[in-house]
């Protein structure tokens, strides 16, 4: 049974208007549990849109997205958010941290929706920080972190709820070579933890990496096989 | 939605953005402050007046002729004292003397404890007299003659609410000043020990003296309540207008602030916060802002009214030409505080609902990419 | 001099007006939701409608909370109005000042019950993926909105008809001759109270929702009369003080809130399962045990006062 099954997925922006266009056309894709998949393609090829849809950040115009055999495309907001909260971890290109808070407080955000006690939450945050190697900066305001550190804080936040699926949109676009390699090390940890990872990127660094299971090319909203 | 972790995180985010909420916090505090001050002063004055009425006799009888006040003679005292239920009747000399030079009316009250040439005056009277250099003695100018009385005692500050414009004289001196005969009284204080009989006795008095007015304590208290009720009500209506304008302003302000916060909301949504959670977050934050602003406003009002005696504001209620320096009794009613709370906090939250919803439903996917 | 200048009335009407505006906004949105709703559609319009659903939700949660607070505030305000309405010594005189008073109170209570029903149906609706009860839920909302408008009109009529110069009746007059359909004796009333109470407990245990619904509605009126004309006497310890409102005051340790609160809550939980079954075809009987619990509290508190009086004095009133 595949972890993620996408069937006949379409996303049309600005329907019924003169500037309507298909960001995704008839996407069919299957991703197995524990696989690390790269979505390759230039800007505008639709990879970010596809990630958005898988993560439930937006809704498709038609088609199905089955995760663990449940169609998440038509879930009402409460359930879609609960799914996102428990099963998905996002890593964004621009990191998307909450400015004005510390690293610890940023990582705590997803836990605010849980009923865990203080010690349990503390434990989870610590584990996440260890995985991302950002423990030493835990009380620092995110505004004063370097690019690589911000990325690692974002990673820690993405994994604190121990999600099954990690979605990364251009994770290395704003990082230097050294930090990009650090990201790849963390990717290997994800592999060991048997997480399903989808990375949308046009960074050639990911070519020929041993931990990558599949590479899917995209162009103009379609998959190239 | 009201889980402890969630509420704590909402407050954490609030403190991070406290500057954004400063505007609403300060203005709302100010509005609550003004409203509470007005209501505190009003209630306190009402309380004082009612207390002083309760210390008065059960029935106050005044005579009228052609609709104006007219003195009563001993016969009245005798007749009323004969009625069943009446334990005592006391005649009082009371009236107003026009102090032409300052264009003021002084309230002249007869007090049997004073000697023929002694006078006790209130602080406002003292000031007015002193301005015309009447410091040791005062001349009362009546139709018949000039009466010279020594000023020897000043009424203590605490009694100012009733004594400020008052002059206490020996009853016969007072009669001379007011142009009354030696056996005449301006008012009769009737004591009726059984409160259930007061109404009946008042009716009986009016039966035998149709032109007299018999005012019971209950009537007097009701009259005080009506005055304050009326004044308070007008104020409240002005308030409602001010409040509604504030809230429209607030709604726009909040909407603007939230517009800038779109990205942050999108981030939270991407972490799993659903629309209901975002709305709840905003409502929790605004509840904290409004409740703390309410508490601050009320506390400041309390200090302003009962510690500093409400300079400037109390003149609205104490409309007297004489300078007034009374000290307001600290009277705080739980119902009143709850009323202010309802009046302020609930509309505040009501006006925040729409902006909160608008920001909660904004599209995530674009915002997280920017 | 108008009653509308009372501080409490001004605040009260202001909040009511704000709630009406909020509900009107919801109603406008509901009309568009009901017209275009198609859950299976994946158009932006449908997604926008789903989002509007949440606005209506939030407004209603807020409205219900405020309505409950306002109901309590209303009762308290009546008591302070008694100071300026001649002849009135407590809320009873003010409520009975014109024939809109009691109707208004009953309407307020029924509306709160209605809102409670809406909240439960809404919770069930949101818990399932396809919003199955959406249309019925919103029809109910529209009914409630009409009810709220009616309530506001009734309030204006009531307040503007409170006489400020002519004395009103106080509770001794208002409650002296009850118009019970089956004749008046205290014993009969109390007997009926306990029998009905027992019947409801039994029906709740057997999960007979329809029968429980009917009995609960009947119990609402029986209990009102029983508490006012019998149990109240033992709370006030006076044979002629028949008043449902005085027990809400400080002198009686606010026991009225417990008695009336548990009664209304018990009846609410008792009538809900049947109504929910009608609307959603889903069984919701777990509320019945809360219903029983609340009614037990009511009956217990009332009975305790009677027993206490008897133990203290050796006689019944």
Tab-separated table of N, CA and C in Angstrom, chain C residues 17-134:
chain	number	residue	atom	x	y	z
C	17	UNK	N	-28.593	44.808	20.698
C	17	UNK	CA	-28.523	45.349	19.348
C	17	UNK	C	-27.281	44.840	18.635
C	18	UNK	N	-26.159	44.836	19.335
C	18	UNK	CA	-24.919	44.336	18.735
C	18	UNK	C	-25.087	42.877	18.338
C	19	UNK	N	-25.727	42.098	19.213
C	19	UNK	CA	-25.927	40.682	18.895
C	19	UNK	C	-26.836	40.524	17.689
C	20	UNK	N	-27.853	41.383	17.590
C	20	UNK	CA	-28.739	41.296	16.436
C	20	UNK	C	-27.963	41.612	15.161
C	21	UNK	N	-27.110	42.625	15.217
C	21	UNK	CA	-26.310	42.968	14.032
C	21	UNK	C	-25.439	41.776	13.627
C	22	UNK	N	-24.795	41.164	14.615
C	22	UNK	CA	-23.943	40.001	14.318
C	22	UNK	C	-24.763	38.872	13.704
C	23	UNK	N	-25.935	38.629	14.281
C	23	UNK	CA	-26.755	37.556	13.751
C	23	UNK	C	-27.260	37.892	12.359
C	24	UNK	N	-27.524	39.163	12.121
C	24	UNK	CA	-27.975	39.572	10.789
C	24	UNK	C	-26.883	39.306	9.765
C	25	UNK	N	-25.643	39.621	10.154
C	25	UNK	CA	-24.504	39.336	9.260
C	25	UNK	C	-24.452	37.844	8.963
C	26	UNK	N	-24.642	37.039	10.023
C	26	UNK	CA	-24.652	35.585	9.816
C	26	UNK	C	-25.777	35.190	8.878
C	27	UNK	N	-26.929	35.769	9.098
C	27	UNK	CA	-28.095	35.384	8.309
C	27	UNK	C	-27.873	35.663	6.832
C	28	UNK	N	-27.274	36.816	6.530
C	28	UNK	CA	-26.974	37.153	5.135
C	28	UNK	C	-26.058	36.088	4.535
C	29	UNK	N	-25.035	35.717	5.314
C	29	UNK	CA	-24.104	34.688	4.838
C	29	UNK	C	-24.800	33.346	4.672
C	30	UNK	N	-25.718	33.060	5.590
C	30	UNK	CA	-26.414	31.777	5.526
C	30	UNK	C	-27.246	31.676	4.259
C	31	UNK	N	-27.866	32.789	3.895
C	31	UNK	CA	-28.682	32.760	2.681
C	31	UNK	C	-27.820	32.349	1.488
C	32	UNK	N	-26.630	32.936	1.387
C	32	UNK	CA	-25.783	32.576	0.241
C	32	UNK	C	-25.248	31.158	0.385
C	33	UNK	N	-24.995	30.714	1.620
C	33	UNK	CA	-24.535	29.333	1.806
C	33	UNK	C	-25.616	28.367	1.368
C	34	UNK	N	-26.849	28.621	1.823
C	34	UNK	CA	-27.920	27.688	1.510
C	34	UNK	C	-28.219	27.635	0.015
C	35	UNK	N	-28.056	28.771	-0.646
C	35	UNK	CA	-28.378	28.787	-2.076
C	35	UNK	C	-27.380	28.024	-2.907
C	36	UNK	N	-26.084	28.170	-2.585
C	36	UNK	CA	-25.065	27.631	-3.485
C	36	UNK	C	-24.333	26.416	-2.961
C	37	UNK	N	-24.732	25.916	-1.811
C	37	UNK	CA	-23.945	24.842	-1.209
C	37	UNK	C	-23.983	23.554	-2.034
C	38	UNK	N	-22.804	23.032	-2.319
C	38	UNK	CA	-22.706	21.743	-2.987
C	38	UNK	C	-21.387	21.156	-2.526
C	39	UNK	N	-21.466	20.267	-1.572
C	39	UNK	CA	-20.243	19.804	-0.942
C	39	UNK	C	-19.271	19.157	-1.916
C	40	UNK	N	-19.828	18.498	-2.932
C	40	UNK	CA	-18.925	17.774	-3.832
C	40	UNK	C	-18.213	18.683	-4.817
C	41	UNK	N	-18.659	19.910	-4.906
C	41	UNK	CA	-17.996	20.826	-5.847
C	41	UNK	C	-16.624	21.197	-5.334
C	42	UNK	N	-15.709	21.445	-6.277
C	42	UNK	CA	-14.365	21.864	-5.857
C	42	UNK	C	-14.081	23.272	-6.348
C	43	UNK	N	-15.157	24.040	-6.492
C	43	UNK	CA	-14.966	25.403	-6.978
C	43	UNK	C	-14.531	26.328	-5.836
C	44	UNK	N	-13.894	27.444	-6.190
C	44	UNK	CA	-13.536	28.416	-5.151
C	44	UNK	C	-14.756	28.904	-4.372
C	45	UNK	N	-15.912	28.975	-5.059
C	45	UNK	CA	-17.129	29.412	-4.374
C	45	UNK	C	-17.456	28.480	-3.220
C	46	UNK	N	-17.382	27.200	-3.471
C	46	UNK	CA	-17.708	26.230	-2.433
C	46	UNK	C	-16.744	26.345	-1.261
C	47	UNK	N	-15.471	26.514	-1.568
C	47	UNK	CA	-14.504	26.659	-0.478
C	47	UNK	C	-14.770	27.934	0.314
C	48	UNK	N	-15.176	28.994	-0.397
C	48	UNK	CA	-15.496	30.240	0.293
C	48	UNK	C	-16.698	30.046	1.215
C	49	UNK	N	-17.674	29.253	0.739
C	49	UNK	CA	-18.855	28.995	1.562
C	49	UNK	C	-18.474	28.217	2.812
C	50	UNK	N	-17.553	27.262	2.647
C	50	UNK	CA	-17.123	26.515	3.827
C	50	UNK	C	-16.486	27.435	4.843
C	51	UNK	N	-15.762	28.422	4.351
C	51	UNK	CA	-15.132	29.366	5.277
C	51	UNK	C	-16.191	30.231	5.956
C	52	UNK	N	-17.240	30.584	5.219
C	52	UNK	CA	-18.302	31.402	5.822
C	52	UNK	C	-18.983	30.637	6.947
C	53	UNK	N	-19.036	29.346	6.796
C	53	UNK	CA	-19.566	28.470	7.825
C	53	UNK	C	-18.920	28.787	9.175
C	54	UNK	N	-17.598	29.008	9.154
C	54	UNK	CA	-16.886	29.257	10.400
C	54	UNK	C	-17.218	30.599	10.998
C	55	UNK	N	-17.529	31.570	10.141
C	55	UNK	CA	-17.916	32.881	10.663
C	55	UNK	C	-19.232	32.746	11.427
C	56	UNK	N	-20.174	32.046	10.777
C	56	UNK	CA	-21.475	31.859	11.416
C	56	UNK	C	-21.314	31.133	12.747
C	57	UNK	N	-20.472	30.113	12.715
C	57	UNK	CA	-20.142	29.375	13.924
C	57	UNK	C	-19.685	30.257	15.060
C	58	UNK	N	-18.657	31.053	14.748
C	58	UNK	CA	-18.050	31.900	15.774
C	58	UNK	C	-19.076	32.877	16.316
C	59	UNK	N	-19.836	33.499	15.396
C	59	UNK	CA	-20.819	34.478	15.830
C	59	UNK	C	-21.821	33.812	16.757
C	60	UNK	N	-22.210	32.579	16.415
C	60	UNK	CA	-23.200	31.943	17.257
C	60	UNK	C	-22.663	31.560	18.627
C	61	UNK	N	-21.446	31.079	18.706
C	61	UNK	CA	-20.871	30.758	20.016
C	61	UNK	C	-20.848	32.002	20.880
C	62	UNK	N	-20.414	33.091	20.258
C	62	UNK	CA	-20.325	34.364	20.962
C	62	UNK	C	-21.710	34.807	21.425
C	63	UNK	N	-22.693	34.689	20.506
C	63	UNK	CA	-24.052	35.123	20.827
C	63	UNK	C	-24.618	34.316	21.982
C	64	UNK	N	-24.423	33.009	21.957
C	64	UNK	CA	-24.972	32.187	23.032
C	64	UNK	C	-24.392	32.579	24.372
C	65	UNK	N	-23.062	32.730	24.413
C	65	UNK	CA	-22.435	33.130	25.671
C	65	UNK	C	-23.027	34.441	26.161
C	66	UNK	N	-23.147	35.406	25.247
C	66	UNK	CA	-23.684	36.704	25.653
C	66	UNK	C	-25.137	36.595	26.089
C	67	UNK	N	-25.912	35.773	25.388
C	67	UNK	CA	-27.331	35.652	25.734
C	67	UNK	C	-27.504	35.105	27.142
C	68	UNK	N	-26.679	34.130	27.501
C	68	UNK	CA	-26.784	33.569	28.851
C	68	UNK	C	-26.420	34.632	29.884
C	69	UNK	N	-25.319	35.350	29.614
C	69	UNK	CA	-24.907	36.414	30.541
C	69	UNK	C	-26.003	37.476	30.630
C	70	UNK	N	-26.565	37.839	29.468
C	70	UNK	CA	-27.592	38.875	29.455
C	70	UNK	C	-28.844	38.442	30.208
C	71	UNK	N	-29.159	37.153	30.121
C	71	UNK	CA	-30.336	36.651	30.818
C	71	UNK	C	-30.183	36.884	32.318
C	72	UNK	N	-29.004	36.520	32.828
C	72	UNK	CA	-28.744	36.739	34.249
C	72	UNK	C	-28.732	38.223	34.584
C	73	UNK	N	-28.127	38.993	33.699
C	73	UNK	CA	-28.049	40.431	33.902
C	73	UNK	C	-29.450	41.033	33.899
C	74	UNK	N	-30.308	40.531	33.018
C	74	UNK	CA	-31.675	41.007	32.912
C	74	UNK	C	-32.399	40.831	34.242
C	75	UNK	N	-32.281	39.619	34.807
C	75	UNK	CA	-32.939	39.342	36.074
C	75	UNK	C	-32.426	40.280	37.167
C	76	UNK	N	-31.108	40.470	37.209
C	76	UNK	CA	-30.546	41.356	38.224
C	76	UNK	C	-30.997	42.793	38.010
C	77	UNK	N	-31.047	43.222	36.742
C	77	UNK	CA	-31.448	44.609	36.457
C	77	UNK	C	-32.874	44.850	36.896
C	78	UNK	N	-33.720	43.826	36.719
C	78	UNK	CA	-35.111	43.983	37.129
C	78	UNK	C	-35.175	44.315	38.600
C	79	UNK	N	-34.280	43.667	39.340
C	79	UNK	CA	-34.295	43.906	40.770
C	79	UNK	C	-33.889	45.340	41.115
C	80	UNK	N	-32.903	45.879	40.361
C	80	UNK	CA	-32.504	47.247	40.679
C	80	UNK	C	-33.511	48.251	40.135
C	81	UNK	N	-34.235	47.873	39.083
C	81	UNK	CA	-35.287	48.751	38.575
C	81	UNK	C	-36.393	48.893	39.596
C	82	UNK	N	-36.525	47.873	40.450
C	82	UNK	CA	-37.574	47.910	41.462
C	82	UNK	C	-37.461	49.162	42.331
C	83	UNK	N	-36.272	49.737	42.369
C	83	UNK	CA	-36.089	50.964	43.143
C	83	UNK	C	-36.813	52.158	42.558
C	84	UNK	N	-36.979	52.179	41.226
C	84	UNK	CA	-37.643	53.359	40.668
C	84	UNK	C	-39.049	53.087	40.157
C	85	UNK	N	-39.429	51.826	40.074
C	85	UNK	CA	-40.808	51.545	39.679
C	85	UNK	C	-41.654	51.567	40.944
C	86	UNK	N	-42.603	52.468	41.024
C	86	UNK	CA	-43.343	52.599	42.284
C	86	UNK	C	-44.151	51.342	42.583
C	87	UNK	N	-44.086	50.908	43.819
C	87	UNK	CA	-44.873	49.741	44.216
C	87	UNK	C	-44.125	48.439	44.092
C	88	UNK	N	-43.086	48.433	43.283
C	88	UNK	CA	-42.366	47.171	43.111
C	88	UNK	C	-41.329	47.020	44.204
C	89	UNK	N	-41.308	45.856	44.856
C	89	UNK	CA	-40.325	45.672	45.914
C	89	UNK	C	-39.212	44.717	45.490
C	90	UNK	N	-39.453	44.006	44.403
C	90	UNK	CA	-38.400	43.162	43.864
C	90	UNK	C	-38.731	42.898	42.409
C	91	UNK	N	-38.012	42.007	41.792
C	91	UNK	CA	-38.206	41.752	40.361
C	91	UNK	C	-39.638	41.361	40.019
C	92	UNK	N	-40.301	40.679	40.947
C	92	UNK	CA	-41.655	40.196	40.630
C	92	UNK	C	-42.570	41.339	40.224
C	93	UNK	N	-42.456	42.438	40.957
C	93	UNK	CA	-43.301	43.580	40.634
C	93	UNK	C	-42.955	44.160	39.273
C	94	UNK	N	-41.664	44.177	38.977
C	94	UNK	CA	-41.239	44.758	37.702
C	94	UNK	C	-41.655	43.858	36.531
C	95	UNK	N	-41.477	42.551	36.713
C	95	UNK	CA	-41.868	41.623	35.641
C	95	UNK	C	-43.365	41.687	35.407
C	96	UNK	N	-44.093	41.766	36.517
C	96	UNK	CA	-45.543	41.777	36.389
C	96	UNK	C	-46.108	43.149	36.061
C	97	UNK	N	-45.228	44.124	35.776
C	97	UNK	CA	-45.697	45.494	35.543
C	97	UNK	C	-46.594	45.589	34.324
C	98	UNK	N	-46.364	44.720	33.356
C	98	UNK	CA	-47.300	44.669	32.229
C	98	UNK	C	-47.310	43.238	31.713
C	99	UNK	N	-48.223	42.948	30.785
C	99	UNK	CA	-48.366	41.538	30.406
C	99	UNK	C	-47.277	41.053	29.459
C	100	UNK	N	-46.288	41.898	29.152
C	100	UNK	CA	-45.192	41.419	28.304
C	100	UNK	C	-44.095	40.733	29.113
C	101	UNK	N	-44.100	41.030	30.416
C	101	UNK	CA	-42.976	40.599	31.247
C	101	UNK	C	-42.735	39.106	31.255
C	102	UNK	N	-43.779	38.356	31.617
C	102	UNK	CA	-43.603	36.917	31.726
C	102	UNK	C	-43.383	36.262	30.372
C	103	UNK	N	-44.065	36.790	29.366
C	103	UNK	CA	-43.882	36.250	28.010
C	103	UNK	C	-42.431	36.428	27.578
C	104	UNK	N	-41.877	37.597	27.921
C	104	UNK	CA	-40.497	37.888	27.549
C	104	UNK	C	-39.535	36.911	28.202
C	105	UNK	N	-39.738	36.659	29.495
C	105	UNK	CA	-38.857	35.735	30.204
C	105	UNK	C	-38.909	34.343	29.599
C	106	UNK	N	-40.132	33.904	29.302
C	106	UNK	CA	-40.279	32.572	28.733
C	106	UNK	C	-39.600	32.496	27.370
C	107	UNK	N	-39.807	33.542	26.565
C	107	UNK	CA	-39.182	33.560	25.238
C	107	UNK	C	-37.667	33.514	25.346
C	108	UNK	N	-37.137	34.284	26.291
C	108	UNK	CA	-35.673	34.296	26.468
C	108	UNK	C	-35.162	32.902	26.782
C	109	UNK	N	-35.886	32.224	27.681
C	109	UNK	CA	-35.458	30.892	28.076
C	109	UNK	C	-35.511	29.931	26.895
C	110	UNK	N	-36.611	29.987	26.159
C	110	UNK	CA	-36.752	29.085	25.017
C	110	UNK	C	-35.685	29.358	23.958
C	111	UNK	N	-35.355	30.632	23.770
C	111	UNK	CA	-34.313	30.964	22.797
C	111	UNK	C	-32.977	30.385	23.223
C	112	UNK	N	-32.687	30.475	24.523
C	112	UNK	CA	-31.421	29.904	24.999
C	112	UNK	C	-31.404	28.404	24.769
C	113	UNK	N	-32.549	27.760	25.010
C	113	UNK	CA	-32.636	26.330	24.719
C	113	UNK	C	-32.379	26.077	23.231
C	114	UNK	N	-32.985	26.928	22.411
C	114	UNK	CA	-32.828	26.801	20.960
C	114	UNK	C	-31.377	26.941	20.535
C	115	UNK	N	-30.696	27.917	21.118
C	115	UNK	CA	-29.274	28.093	20.799
C	115	UNK	C	-28.471	26.867	21.214
C	116	UNK	N	-28.820	26.349	22.398
C	116	UNK	CA	-28.131	25.153	22.874
C	116	UNK	C	-28.290	24.013	21.899
C	117	UNK	N	-29.507	23.846	21.405
C	117	UNK	CA	-29.772	22.805	20.413
C	117	UNK	C	-28.908	23.029	19.179
C	118	UNK	N	-28.839	24.289	18.732
C	118	UNK	CA	-28.049	24.592	17.539
C	118	UNK	C	-26.589	24.229	17.741
C	119	UNK	N	-26.077	24.546	18.921
C	119	UNK	CA	-24.668	24.248	19.185
C	119	UNK	C	-24.394	22.756	19.111
C	120	UNK	N	-25.317	21.960	19.636
C	120	UNK	CA	-25.096	20.513	19.620
C	120	UNK	C	-25.157	19.987	18.181
C	121	UNK	N	-26.168	20.452	17.422
C	121	UNK	CA	-26.291	20.004	16.030
C	121	UNK	C	-25.047	20.428	15.244
C	122	UNK	N	-24.573	21.615	15.537
C	122	UNK	CA	-23.387	22.123	14.853
C	122	UNK	C	-22.169	21.262	15.142
C	123	UNK	N	-22.042	20.879	16.390
C	123	UNK	CA	-20.899	20.051	16.779
C	123	UNK	C	-20.932	18.735	15.998
C	124	UNK	N	-22.143	18.161	15.900
C	124	UNK	CA	-22.266	16.904	15.157
C	124	UNK	C	-21.985	17.119	13.675
C	125	UNK	N	-22.436	18.263	13.163
C	125	UNK	CA	-22.252	18.562	11.753
C	125	UNK	C	-20.767	18.678	11.413
C	126	UNK	N	-20.020	19.375	12.274
C	126	UNK	CA	-18.603	19.591	12.008
C	126	UNK	C	-17.801	18.315	12.189
C	127	UNK	N	-18.317	17.403	13.015
C	127	UNK	CA	-17.546	16.201	13.302
C	127	UNK	C	-17.551	15.232	12.132
C	128	UNK	N	-18.475	15.412	11.203
C	128	UNK	CA	-18.466	14.490	10.066
C	128	UNK	C	-18.002	15.238	8.834
C	129	UNK	N	-17.464	14.517	7.898
C	129	UNK	CA	-16.735	15.142	6.799
C	129	UNK	C	-17.627	15.928	5.849
C	130	UNK	N	-18.843	15.446	5.629
C	130	UNK	CA	-19.628	16.046	4.539
C	130	UNK	C	-20.660	17.073	4.984
C	131	UNK	N	-20.592	17.542	6.222
C	131	UNK	CA	-21.561	18.534	6.710
C	131	UNK	C	-22.987	18.079	6.420
C	132	UNK	N	-23.382	16.948	6.965
C	132	UNK	CA	-24.700	16.406	6.591
C	132	UNK	C	-25.898	17.189	7.087
C	133	UNK	N	-25.741	17.930	8.166
C	133	UNK	CA	-26.920	18.586	8.734
C	133	UNK	C	-26.946	20.071	8.436
C	134	UNK	N	-26.159	20.473	7.472
C	134	UNK	CA	-25.972	21.889	7.223
C	134	UNK	C	-27.274	22.625	6.985
